[in-house]
PDB file of C-alpha atoms in Angstrom:
ATOM      1  CA  MET A 325     173.403 -42.944 -39.971  1.00  0.00           C
ATOM      2  CA  SER A 326     175.579 -44.838 -42.158  1.00  0.00           C
ATOM      3  CA  LEU A 327     173.923 -46.597 -45.014  1.00  0.00           C
ATOM      4  CA  THR A 328     177.038 -48.543 -46.243  1.00  0.00           C
ATOM      5  CA  ILE A 329     176.039 -52.214 -46.882  1.00  0.00           C
ATOM      6  CA  THR A 330     179.073 -54.537 -47.260  1.00  0.00           C
ATOM      7  CA  LEU A 331     179.521 -57.823 -48.909  1.00  0.00           C
ATOM      8  CA  ARG A 332     180.110 -59.386 -45.553  1.00  0.00           C
ATOM      9  CA  HIS A 333     176.513 -58.207 -44.435  1.00  0.00           C
ATOM     10  CA  LEU A 334     175.015 -59.616 -47.486  1.00  0.00           C
ATOM     11  CA  GLN A 335     176.912 -62.878 -47.441  1.00  0.00           C
ATOM     12  CA  HIS A 336     176.078 -63.648 -43.721  1.00  0.00           C
ATOM     13  CA  PHE A 337     172.646 -62.522 -44.405  1.00  0.00           C
ATOM     14  CA  ARG A 338     172.237 -65.207 -47.244  1.00  0.00           C
ATOM     15  CA  VAL A 339     173.502 -67.894 -45.320  1.00  0.00           C
ATOM     16  CA  ALA A 340     171.311 -66.853 -41.894  1.00  0.00           C
ATOM     17  CA  ALA A 341     168.186 -66.486 -44.036  1.00  0.00           C
ATOM     18  CA  SER A 342     168.723 -69.904 -45.889  1.00  0.00           C
ATOM     19  CA  THR A 343     169.230 -71.885 -42.806  1.00  0.00           C
ATOM     20  CA  GLN A 344     167.266 -69.833 -40.520  1.00  0.00           C
ATOM     21  CA  ASN A 345     169.286 -70.696 -37.339  1.00  0.00           C
ATOM     22  CA  PHE A 346     172.039 -68.664 -36.433  1.00  0.00           C
ATOM     23  CA  HIS A 347     174.153 -71.346 -34.925  1.00  0.00           C
ATOM     24  CA  ARG A 348     173.832 -73.548 -38.070  1.00  0.00           C
ATOM     25  CA  ALA A 349     174.640 -70.420 -40.071  1.00  0.00           C
ATOM     26  CA  ALA A 350     177.733 -69.445 -38.038  1.00  0.00           C
ATOM     27  CA  GLU A 351     179.127 -72.996 -38.509  1.00  0.00           C
ATOM     28  CA  GLU A 352     178.612 -72.929 -42.316  1.00  0.00           C
ATOM     29  CA  ILE A 353     180.067 -69.603 -42.845  1.00  0.00           C
ATOM     30  CA  PRO A 354     182.297 -70.330 -40.857  1.00  0.00           C
ATOM     31  CA  THR A 355     182.244 -67.559 -37.874  1.00  0.00           C
ATOM     32  CA  ASP A 356     181.228 -67.248 -34.338  1.00  0.00           C
ATOM     33  CA  ILE A 357     177.529 -66.729 -33.471  1.00  0.00           C
ATOM     34  CA  SER A 358     178.407 -63.478 -31.706  1.00  0.00           C
ATOM     35  CA  SER A 359     180.238 -62.206 -34.682  1.00  0.00           C
ATOM     36  CA  LEU A 360     177.288 -63.241 -37.048  1.00  0.00           C
ATOM     37  CA  SER A 361     174.476 -61.628 -34.519  1.00  0.00           C
ATOM     38  CA  ARG A 362     176.734 -58.428 -34.606  1.00  0.00           C
ATOM     39  CA  THR A 363     176.690 -58.328 -38.599  1.00  0.00           C
ATOM     40  CA  ILE A 364     172.829 -58.859 -38.835  1.00  0.00           C
ATOM     41  CA  ASP A 365     172.252 -56.227 -36.555  1.00  0.00           C
ATOM     42  CA  GLU A 366     174.483 -53.981 -38.345  1.00  0.00           C
ATOM     43  CA  LEU A 367     172.657 -54.730 -41.429  1.00  0.00           C
ATOM     44  CA  GLU A 368     169.115 -54.083 -39.901  1.00  0.00           C
ATOM     45  CA  THR A 369     170.374 -50.867 -38.319  1.00  0.00           C
ATOM     46  CA  ARG A 370     171.657 -49.591 -41.650  1.00  0.00           C
ATOM     47  CA  LEU A 371     168.727 -50.708 -43.627  1.00  0.00           C
ATOM     48  CA  ARG A 372     166.393 -49.268 -40.787  1.00  0.00           C
ATOM     49  CA  VAL A 373     164.387 -52.649 -40.902  1.00  0.00           C
ATOM     50  CA  LYS A 374     163.728 -55.937 -39.038  1.00  0.00           C
ATOM     51  CA  LEU A 375     165.141 -58.763 -41.310  1.00  0.00           C
ATOM     52  CA  PHE A 376     164.521 -61.520 -38.646  1.00  0.00           C
ATOM     53  CA  VAL A 377     161.966 -62.275 -35.845  1.00  0.00           C
ATOM     54  CA  ARG A 378     164.117 -63.852 -32.943  1.00  0.00           C
ATOM     55  CA  GLY A 379     162.330 -66.708 -30.780  1.00  0.00           C
ATOM     56  CA  SER A 380     163.373 -69.497 -28.618  1.00  0.00           C
ATOM     57  CA  HIS A 381     163.271 -72.077 -31.439  1.00  0.00           C
ATOM     58  CA  GLY A 382     165.192 -69.987 -33.939  1.00  0.00           C
ATOM     59  CA  VAL A 383     164.451 -67.295 -36.403  1.00  0.00           C
ATOM     60  CA  ARG A 384     162.257 -66.549 -39.100  1.00  0.00           C
ATOM     61  CA  LEU A 385     162.333 -63.781 -41.944  1.00  0.00           C
ATOM     62  CA  THR A 386     159.997 -60.822 -41.752  1.00  0.00           C
ATOM     63  CA  PRO A 387     158.466 -59.803 -44.967  1.00  0.00           C
ATOM     64  CA  ALA A 388     161.328 -57.468 -45.575  1.00  0.00           C
ATOM     65  CA  GLY A 389     163.677 -60.110 -44.807  1.00  0.00           C
ATOM     66  CA  LEU A 390     161.812 -62.289 -47.566  1.00  0.00           C
ATOM     67  CA  ARG A 391     162.495 -59.428 -50.022  1.00  0.00           C
ATOM     68  CA  LEU A 392     166.019 -59.054 -49.326  1.00  0.00           C
ATOM     69  CA  GLN A 393     166.529 -62.717 -49.562  1.00  0.00           C
ATOM     70  CA  ALA A 394     164.965 -62.960 -53.013  1.00  0.00           C
ATOM     71  CA  ARG A 395     167.281 -60.354 -54.435  1.00  0.00           C
ATOM     72  CA  CYS A 396     170.362 -61.274 -52.378  1.00  0.00           C
ATOM     73  CA  ASN A 397     171.428 -63.841 -54.656  1.00  0.00           C
ATOM     74  CA  ASP A 398     171.051 -61.753 -57.487  1.00  0.00           C
ATOM     75  CA  MET A 399     173.316 -58.993 -56.082  1.00  0.00           C
ATOM     76  CA  LEU A 400     176.093 -61.450 -54.915  1.00  0.00           C
ATOM     77  CA  ALA A 401     176.107 -62.938 -58.520  1.00  0.00           C
ATOM     78  CA  ASN A 402     176.232 -59.563 -60.182  1.00  0.00           C
ATOM     79  CA  PHE A 403     179.108 -58.599 -57.894  1.00  0.00           C
ATOM     80  CA  ARG A 404     180.963 -61.750 -58.621  1.00  0.00           C
ATOM     81  CA  GLU A 405     180.214 -61.243 -62.704  1.00  0.00           C
ATOM     82  CA  VAL A 406     181.848 -57.501 -62.095  1.00  0.00           C
ATOM     83  CA  VAL A 407     184.592 -59.193 -60.392  1.00  0.00           C
ATOM     84  CA  ARG A 408     185.319 -61.930 -62.919  1.00  0.00           C
ATOM     85  CA  GLU A 409     184.912 -59.164 -65.830  1.00  0.00           C
ATOM     86  CA  VAL A 410     187.693 -57.203 -64.117  1.00  0.00           C
ATOM     87  CA  GLN A 411     189.830 -60.041 -63.632  1.00  0.00           C
ATOM     88  CA  GLU A 412     189.537 -60.944 -67.353  1.00  0.00           C
ATOM     89  CA  ALA A 413     190.247 -57.907 -68.617  1.00  0.00           C
ATOM     90  CA  TYR A 414     193.574 -58.065 -66.670  1.00  0.00           C
ATOM     91  CA  ALA A 415     193.943 -61.639 -67.719  1.00  0.00           C
ATOM     92  CA  GLU A 416     193.933 -60.765 -71.461  1.00  0.00           C
ATOM     93  CA  GLY A 417     197.438 -60.095 -71.287  1.00  0.00           C
ATOM     94  CA  HIS A 418     198.518 -61.617 -68.008  1.00  0.00           C
ATOM     95  CA  LEU A 419     196.896 -64.855 -67.108  1.00  0.00           C
ATOM     96  CA  PRO A 420     196.794 -68.211 -69.012  1.00  0.00           C
ATOM     97  CA  LEU A 421     193.534 -69.509 -70.493  1.00  0.00           C
ATOM     98  CA  ARG A 422     192.432 -72.412 -68.130  1.00  0.00           C
ATOM     99  CA  VAL A 423     191.528 -75.601 -70.332  1.00  0.00           C
ATOM    100  CA  GLY A 424     189.838 -78.621 -69.062  1.00  0.00           C
ATOM    101  CA  ILE A 425     190.185 -81.727 -71.020  1.00  0.00           C
ATOM    102  CA  ALA A 426     187.446 -84.564 -70.245  1.00  0.00           C
ATOM    103  CA  ASP A 427     186.602 -88.068 -70.963  1.00  0.00           C
ATOM    104  CA  GLY A 428     190.306 -88.888 -71.528  1.00  0.00           C
ATOM    105  CA  LEU A 429     190.329 -87.181 -74.862  1.00  0.00           C
ATOM    106  CA  ALA A 430     193.492 -88.084 -77.053  1.00  0.00           C
ATOM    107  CA  GLN A 431     192.277 -87.131 -80.676  1.00  0.00           C
ATOM    108  CA  PRO A 432     195.047 -85.595 -82.936  1.00  0.00           C
ATOM    109  CA  LEU A 433     192.570 -82.728 -83.700  1.00  0.00           C
ATOM    110  CA  LEU A 434     192.546 -81.587 -80.331  1.00  0.00           C
ATOM    111  CA  SER A 435     196.553 -81.573 -80.105  1.00  0.00           C
ATOM    112  CA  MET A 436     196.584 -79.776 -83.391  1.00  0.00           C
ATOM    113  CA  ARG A 437     194.097 -77.068 -82.265  1.00  0.00           C
ATOM    114  CA  LEU A 438     195.959 -76.412 -79.123  1.00  0.00           C
ATOM    115  CA  ALA A 439     199.430 -76.381 -80.838  1.00  0.00           C
ATOM    116  CA  GLN A 440     197.968 -74.142 -83.640  1.00  0.00           C
ATOM    117  CA  TRP A 441     196.699 -71.599 -80.986  1.00  0.00           C
ATOM    118  CA  ARG A 442     200.206 -71.619 -79.165  1.00  0.00           C
ATOM    119  CA  ALA A 443     201.748 -70.760 -82.501  1.00  0.00           C
ATOM    120  CA  ALA A 444     199.357 -67.846 -83.366  1.00  0.00           C
ATOM    121  CA  HIS A 445     199.009 -66.497 -79.809  1.00  0.00           C
ATOM    122  CA  PRO A 446     202.269 -67.290 -78.087  1.00  0.00           C
ATOM    123  CA  ALA A 447     201.715 -64.508 -75.330  1.00  0.00           C
ATOM    124  CA  ALA A 448     198.273 -66.256 -74.561  1.00  0.00           C
ATOM    125  CA  GLU A 449     199.291 -69.084 -72.564  1.00  0.00           C
ATOM    126  CA  LEU A 450     197.057 -72.380 -71.816  1.00  0.00           C
ATOM    127  CA  ASP A 451     196.748 -74.175 -68.365  1.00  0.00           C
ATOM    128  CA  ILE A 452     195.590 -77.574 -69.510  1.00  0.00           C
ATOM    129  CA  THR A 453     193.914 -79.813 -66.801  1.00  0.00           C
ATOM    130  CA  GLU A 454     192.646 -83.273 -67.259  1.00  0.00           C
ATOM    131  CA  MET A 455     189.502 -84.363 -65.672  1.00  0.00           C
ATOM    132  CA  ARG A 456     186.216 -86.173 -65.594  1.00  0.00           C
ATOM    133  CA  ALA A 457     183.087 -84.716 -67.507  1.00  0.00           C
ATOM    134  CA  SER A 458     181.449 -84.110 -64.115  1.00  0.00           C
ATOM    135  CA  GLU A 459     184.550 -82.070 -62.984  1.00  0.00           C
ATOM    136  CA  LEU A 460     184.707 -80.051 -66.158  1.00  0.00           C
ATOM    137  CA  ALA A 461     181.080 -79.098 -65.638  1.00  0.00           C
ATOM    138  CA  ALA A 462     181.462 -78.037 -62.039  1.00  0.00           C
ATOM    139  CA  GLY A 463     184.748 -76.165 -63.011  1.00  0.00           C
ATOM    140  CA  LEU A 464     182.888 -74.114 -65.582  1.00  0.00           C
ATOM    141  CA  ARG A 465     180.094 -73.319 -63.378  1.00  0.00           C
ATOM    142  CA  HIS A 466     182.036 -72.311 -60.617  1.00  0.00           C
ATOM    143  CA  GLU A 467     184.611 -70.210 -62.784  1.00  0.00           C
ATOM    144  CA  GLU A 468     187.383 -72.468 -62.039  1.00  0.00           C
ATOM    145  CA  LEU A 469     187.888 -72.946 -65.694  1.00  0.00           C
ATOM    146  CA  ASP A 470     187.645 -71.016 -68.704  1.00  0.00           C
ATOM    147  CA  VAL A 471     186.903 -73.344 -71.486  1.00  0.00           C
ATOM    148  CA  GLY A 472     186.842 -77.188 -71.944  1.00  0.00           C
ATOM    149  CA  PHE A 473     186.640 -80.111 -74.298  1.00  0.00           C
ATOM    150  CA  SER A 474     184.407 -82.999 -73.991  1.00  0.00           C
ATOM    151  CA  PHE A 475     181.955 -85.447 -75.868  1.00  0.00           C
ATOM    152  CA  GLY A 476     179.288 -83.923 -74.053  1.00  0.00           C
ATOM    153  CA  VAL A 477     177.970 -83.148 -70.322  1.00  0.00           C
ATOM    154  CA  LYS A 478     174.515 -83.129 -69.082  1.00  0.00           C
ATOM    155  CA  PRO A 479     172.805 -80.168 -70.504  1.00  0.00           C
ATOM    156  CA  GLU A 480     172.297 -77.067 -68.280  1.00  0.00           C
ATOM    157  CA  GLN A 481     171.497 -73.387 -68.299  1.00  0.00           C
ATOM    158  CA  ALA A 482     174.683 -72.489 -66.897  1.00  0.00           C
ATOM    159  CA  ILE A 483     177.093 -74.067 -69.785  1.00  0.00           C
ATOM    160  CA  VAL A 484     177.022 -73.749 -73.515  1.00  0.00           C
ATOM    161  CA  GLN A 485     178.328 -76.471 -75.502  1.00  0.00           C
ATOM    162  CA  GLU A 486     179.038 -76.025 -79.099  1.00  0.00           C
ATOM    163  CA  ALA A 487     180.175 -78.704 -81.552  1.00  0.00           C
ATOM    164  CA  ALA A 488     183.860 -78.353 -82.470  1.00  0.00           C
ATOM    165  CA  TRP A 489     184.466 -81.206 -84.535  1.00  0.00           C
ATOM    166  CA  SER A 490     183.350 -84.883 -85.524  1.00  0.00           C
ATOM    167  CA  TYR A 491     185.384 -88.071 -86.368  1.00  0.00           C
ATOM    168  CA  PRO A 492     183.657 -90.785 -88.186  1.00  0.00           C
ATOM    169  CA  LEU A 493     183.068 -94.167 -85.959  1.00  0.00           C
ATOM    170  CA  VAL A 494     184.872 -97.226 -86.625  1.00  0.00           C
ATOM    171  CA  VAL A 495     183.952-100.991 -85.197  1.00  0.00           C
ATOM    172  CA  LEU A 496     186.447-102.300 -82.923  1.00  0.00           C
ATOM    173  CA  VAL A 497     186.697-106.258 -82.725  1.00  0.00           C
ATOM    174  CA  PRO A 498     189.146-108.697 -81.552  1.00  0.00           C
ATOM    175  CA  SER A 499     191.762-110.025 -83.960  1.00  0.00           C
ATOM    176  CA  GLY A 500     190.011-113.452 -84.266  1.00  0.00           C
ATOM    177  CA  HIS A 501     186.274-112.150 -84.567  1.00  0.00           C
ATOM    178  CA  VAL A 502     184.153-112.963 -87.457  1.00  0.00           C
ATOM    179  CA  LEU A 503     184.058-109.614 -88.589  1.00  0.00           C
ATOM    180  CA  ALA A 504     188.173-108.829 -88.425  1.00  0.00           C
ATOM    181  CA  GLY A 505     188.447-109.828 -91.984  1.00  0.00           C
ATOM    182  CA  GLN A 506     185.925-107.683 -93.391  1.00  0.00           C
ATOM    183  CA  PRO A 507     186.765-104.160 -95.345  1.00  0.00           C
ATOM    184  CA  SER A 508     183.972-102.650 -93.524  1.00  0.00           C
ATOM    185  CA  ALA A 509     180.872-103.334 -91.496  1.00  0.00           C
ATOM    186  CA  THR A 510     177.278-101.959 -91.204  1.00  0.00           C
ATOM    187  CA  MET A 511     175.330-100.993 -88.097  1.00  0.00           C
ATOM    188  CA  PRO A 512     173.035-104.123 -88.371  1.00  0.00           C
ATOM    189  CA  GLU A 513     175.915-106.349 -88.385  1.00  0.00           C
ATOM    190  CA  VAL A 514     177.441-104.622 -85.427  1.00  0.00           C
ATOM    191  CA  VAL A 515     174.366-104.836 -83.085  1.00  0.00           C
ATOM    192  CA  SER A 516     173.903-108.062 -83.798  1.00  0.00           C
ATOM    193  CA  HIS A 517     177.018-109.050 -81.714  1.00  0.00           C
ATOM    194  CA  PRO A 518     177.336-108.548 -77.947  1.00  0.00           C
ATOM    195  CA  LEU A 519     178.677-104.809 -77.578  1.00  0.00           C
ATOM    196  CA  VAL A 520     181.290-103.291 -75.018  1.00  0.00           C
ATOM    197  CA  VAL A 521     179.775 -99.709 -74.284  1.00  0.00           C
ATOM    198  CA  CYS A 522     181.029 -96.503 -72.121  1.00  0.00           C
ATOM    199  CA  ASP A 523     179.594 -96.474 -68.678  1.00  0.00           C
ATOM    200  CA  PRO A 524     177.277 -93.472 -68.676  1.00  0.00           C
ATOM    201  CA  HIS A 525     178.623 -92.277 -65.082  1.00  0.00           C
ATOM    202  CA  TYR A 526     182.254 -91.960 -66.401  1.00  0.00           C
ATOM    203  CA  LYS A 527     181.785 -90.899 -69.973  1.00  0.00           C
ATOM    204  CA  PRO A 528     178.219 -89.438 -70.341  1.00  0.00           C
ATOM    205  CA  GLY A 529     178.682 -87.872 -73.568  1.00  0.00           C
ATOM    206  CA  VAL A 530     180.258 -90.796 -75.520  1.00  0.00           C
ATOM    207  CA  HIS A 531     177.701 -92.845 -73.988  1.00  0.00           C
ATOM    208  CA  ARG A 532     174.521 -90.766 -74.967  1.00  0.00           C
ATOM    209  CA  GLN A 533     176.156 -90.283 -78.752  1.00  0.00           C
ATOM    210  CA  ILE A 534     176.706 -94.110 -79.080  1.00  0.00           C
ATOM    211  CA  ASP A 535     173.765 -95.279 -77.323  1.00  0.00           C
ATOM    212  CA  ALA A 536     171.351 -92.916 -79.696  1.00  0.00           C
ATOM    213  CA  LEU A 537     173.009 -94.544 -82.876  1.00  0.00           C
ATOM    214  CA  ILE A 538     172.549 -98.429 -81.485  1.00  0.00           C
ATOM    215  CA  ARG A 539     169.021 -97.544 -80.907  1.00  0.00           C
ATOM    216  CA  GLN A 540     168.139 -96.478 -84.315  1.00  0.00           C
ATOM    217  CA  HIS A 541     168.658 -99.975 -85.091  1.00  0.00           C
ATOM    218  CA  THR A 542     167.821-102.365 -82.136  1.00  0.00           C
ATOM    219  CA  HIS A 543     165.560-101.609 -79.156  1.00  0.00           C
ATOM    220  CA  LYS A 544     167.387-104.586 -77.251  1.00  0.00           C
ATOM    221  CA  PRO A 545     171.079-104.224 -77.710  1.00  0.00           C
ATOM    222  CA  ILE A 546     173.218-107.049 -76.497  1.00  0.00           C
ATOM    223  CA  ILE A 547     175.297-105.141 -73.923  1.00  0.00           C
ATOM    224  CA  ALA A 548     178.194-107.368 -72.759  1.00  0.00           C
ATOM    225  CA  SER A 549     180.232-104.963 -70.678  1.00  0.00           C
ATOM    226  CA  HIS A 550     180.551-101.397 -69.653  1.00  0.00           C
ATOM    227  CA  ALA A 551     183.792 -99.713 -69.703  1.00  0.00           C
ATOM    228  CA  CYS A 552     184.893 -96.808 -67.473  1.00  0.00           C
ATOM    229  CA  SER A 553     188.005 -95.885 -69.463  1.00  0.00           C
ATOM    230  CA  LEU A 554     189.363 -95.904 -73.080  1.00  0.00           C
ATOM    231  CA  ALA A 555     191.852 -98.136 -71.609  1.00  0.00           C
ATOM    232  CA  GLY A 556     189.232-100.541 -69.921  1.00  0.00           C
ATOM    233  CA  PHE A 557     187.323-100.119 -73.292  1.00  0.00           C
ATOM    234  CA  ILE A 558     190.055-101.516 -75.517  1.00  0.00           C
ATOM    235  CA  THR A 559     191.119-104.320 -73.109  1.00  0.00           C
ATOM    236  CA  LYS A 560     187.702-105.592 -72.538  1.00  0.00           C
ATOM    237  CA  ILE A 561     187.254-105.758 -76.538  1.00  0.00           C
ATOM    238  CA  GLY A 562     190.734-107.395 -76.975  1.00  0.00           C
ATOM    239  CA  SER A 563     190.203-109.982 -74.605  1.00  0.00           C
ATOM    240  CA  GLY A 564     186.908-111.125 -76.426  1.00  0.00           C
ATOM    241  CA  CYS A 565     184.241-109.671 -74.280  1.00  0.00           C
ATOM    242  CA  GLY A 566     182.443-108.089 -77.203  1.00  0.00           C
ATOM    243  CA  ILE A 567     182.779-105.514 -80.149  1.00  0.00           C
ATOM    244  CA  GLY A 568     182.349-101.698 -79.910  1.00  0.00           C
ATOM    245  CA  LEU A 569     182.569 -98.422 -81.797  1.00  0.00           C
ATOM    246  CA  ALA A 570     184.990 -95.761 -81.295  1.00  0.00           C
ATOM    247  CA  ASP A 571     185.865 -92.707 -83.096  1.00  0.00           C
ATOM    248  CA  ALA A 572     188.778 -92.827 -85.878  1.00  0.00           C
ATOM    249  CA  GLY A 573     190.643 -90.267 -84.072  1.00  0.00           C
ATOM    250  CA  HIS A 574     191.328 -92.112 -80.867  1.00  0.00           C
ATOM    251  CA  MET A 575     192.166 -95.089 -82.911  1.00  0.00           C
ATOM    252  CA  LEU A 576     195.100 -93.091 -84.747  1.00  0.00           C
ATOM    253  CA  THR A 577     196.746 -92.979 -81.265  1.00  0.00           C
ATOM    254  CA  MET A 578     196.287 -96.694 -80.583  1.00  0.00           C
ATOM    255  CA  LYS A 579     197.706 -99.405 -82.612  1.00  0.00           C
ATOM    256  CA  ARG A 580     197.334-102.967 -81.007  1.00  0.00           C
ATOM    257  CA  PRO A 581     197.837-106.487 -82.412  1.00  0.00           C
ATOM    258  CA  ASP A 582     194.683-107.925 -80.512  1.00  0.00           C
ATOM    259  CA  VAL A 583     192.172-105.384 -81.755  1.00  0.00           C
ATOM    260  CA  VAL A 584     191.111-104.638 -85.349  1.00  0.00           C
ATOM    261  CA  SER A 585     189.517-101.206 -86.568  1.00  0.00           C
ATOM    262  CA  ILE A 586     187.076-101.600 -89.365  1.00  0.00           C
ATOM    263  CA  PRO A 587     185.187 -98.723 -91.077  1.00  0.00           C
ATOM    264  CA  LEU A 588     181.914 -98.207 -90.376  1.00  0.00           C
ATOM    265  CA  ARG A 589     179.556 -97.971 -93.523  1.00  0.00           C
ATOM    266  CA  ASP A 590     177.327 -95.453 -92.220  1.00  0.00           C
ATOM    267  CA  ALA A 591     178.481 -91.824 -93.264  1.00  0.00           C
ATOM    268  CA  ALA A 592     175.885 -90.253 -90.681  1.00  0.00           C
ATOM    269  CA  ALA A 593     177.733 -92.433 -87.915  1.00  0.00           C
ATOM    270  CA  GLU A 594     180.243 -89.991 -86.096  1.00  0.00           C
ATOM    271  CA  LEU A 595     181.328 -88.983 -82.666  1.00  0.00           C
ATOM    272  CA  THR A 596     181.071 -85.010 -81.908  1.00  0.00           C
ATOM    273  CA  THR A 597     183.460 -83.494 -79.521  1.00  0.00           C
ATOM    274  CA  TYR A 598     182.228 -80.310 -77.993  1.00  0.00           C
ATOM    275  CA  VAL A 599     184.166 -77.124 -76.825  1.00  0.00           C
ATOM    276  CA  LEU A 600     182.288 -75.693 -73.494  1.00  0.00           C
ATOM    277  CA  TYR A 601     182.335 -72.370 -71.825  1.00  0.00           C
ATOM    278  CA  ARG A 602     180.323 -70.689 -69.120  1.00  0.00           C
ATOM    279  CA  ARG A 603     177.181 -68.696 -70.311  1.00  0.00           C
ATOM    280  CA  ARG A 604     177.429 -65.028 -69.372  1.00  0.00           C
ATOM    281  CA  LYS A 605     175.080 -62.115 -69.479  1.00  0.00           C
ATOM    282  CA  ALA A 606     177.847 -60.289 -71.310  1.00  0.00           C
ATOM    283  CA  GLU A 607     180.017 -60.421 -74.261  1.00  0.00           C
ATOM    284  CA  LEU A 608     182.883 -63.385 -73.963  1.00  0.00           C
ATOM    285  CA  PRO A 609     186.193 -61.938 -73.242  1.00  0.00           C
ATOM    286  CA  ALA A 610     188.154 -61.673 -76.406  1.00  0.00           C
ATOM    287  CA  THR A 611     190.654 -64.325 -75.741  1.00  0.00           C
ATOM    288  CA  LEU A 612     188.092 -66.764 -74.803  1.00  0.00           C
ATOM    289  CA  GLU A 613     185.798 -65.814 -77.817  1.00  0.00           C
ATOM    290  CA  HIS A 614     188.782 -66.304 -80.323  1.00  0.00           C
ATOM    291  CA  PHE A 615     189.662 -69.505 -78.785  1.00  0.00           C
ATOM    292  CA  VAL A 616     186.376 -70.759 -79.192  1.00  0.00           C
ATOM    293  CA  ALA A 617     186.030 -69.803 -82.603  1.00  0.00           C
ATOM    294  CA  HIS A 618     189.303 -71.279 -83.328  1.00  0.00           C
ATOM    295  CA  ALA A 619     188.399 -74.776 -81.736  1.00  0.00           C
ATOM    296  CA  ARG A 620     185.214 -74.621 -84.040  1.00  0.00           C
ATOM    297  CA  ALA A 621     187.109 -73.998 -87.291  1.00  0.00           C
ATOM    298  CA  GLN A 622     186.230 -76.257 -90.059  1.00  0.00           C
ATOM    299  CA  ARG A 623     184.309 -78.420 -87.489  1.00  0.00           C
ATOM    300  CA  ILE A 624     182.248 -80.560 -90.171  1.00  0.00           C
ATOM    301  CA  LYS A 625     183.201 -84.153 -90.036  1.00  0.00           C
ATOM    302  CA  ASP A 626     186.963 -83.589 -89.658  1.00  0.00           C
ATOM    303  CA  GLY A 627     188.464 -86.621 -90.785  1.00  0.00           C
ATOM    304  CA  PRO A 628     191.493 -88.250 -89.056  1.00  0.00           C
ATOM    305  CA  ALA A 629     194.191 -86.628 -91.345  1.00  0.00           C
TER     306      ALA A 629
END
C-alpha cells in the first residue's frame, strides 16, 4: 500500500481541520465536496489512521487528526521555505530584487543608495513598488517582497527592521508665523504651538517617532490636525493650521514660498528610516544580504548632503 503523501493531501486536511466542516472547507479551498472527501479518504488510507469522526452535524478531529493538525502548518511552512530557497538560488542571477517603498519616502539618501546599488551591481535588477506601511509589512510577510524601506511598521516576529539612516528634524511653519524669522527653534518652543502631525494609520512609523519626541516635552500637545500624506502635511502647515516636524531629507525635495523650514536645536531629534526584510530560519540570500548591508552603510545621522 502506498504511503505517498502529497501537498494536496496536507493542504486540504489543513483547511478541513481548521473549519471542521467539509462544506465550508470545500468553499474555502475551493473545490467540490466530493473531491475534498476523496482526498481526506486517501490521506487516511495512506496513513492507516482515522483523522476525522464524521457525524450528522459535521466532523471532528480524532487524537490522530489533532496531532497531524499541530504539525501540518509547520510541514507546509517548511516546504514553502524550501521552495523559496530554491527560487532565491535561481534568482541570484536571474530575477530582480523586489523592493517596497512605504510612507511616501522621497529622501535623497534613498535615491542615492538605490543608484549606487545599480551602478555597483548592474546585473542585479531592482523592481521598486510604492505602497503604504501596512502593505509593505504584508508583502514581506507573504514573500511578495524581498526588502523594503519605511519609517517603521508595527513590530512583529516575522519582520526584521534595521535602522538604515537618520536625518535631523526641522520645524516647518507658515511663512508668516512668529517662528519664521528665527534662525532655529527648540522643542519647548515647538510644543507650545498647535501642531500638525501624521495620522498613525497612514504613517505609523513617522507618527511613533515624532510622537515619542513631542511627549518628552509635554504630556498634552496641542494637536491641530492630522495629515495622511506629505502633501497634506505641507498643505495644512502652509495654510496656517499649525506647525510640524519633518526630516531635513524630505525638505530638500520640496521648496515652497508658503512654508519655512527652521533647524531644530536638538542634536538627538532625528527621524530614522528603516530597511526591512522577512526573518528567516536560514541565512539571507547573498544578494539580499549585500543589499541590506549596502542600505545600512554609514547609517549614523546621515545629513542632507
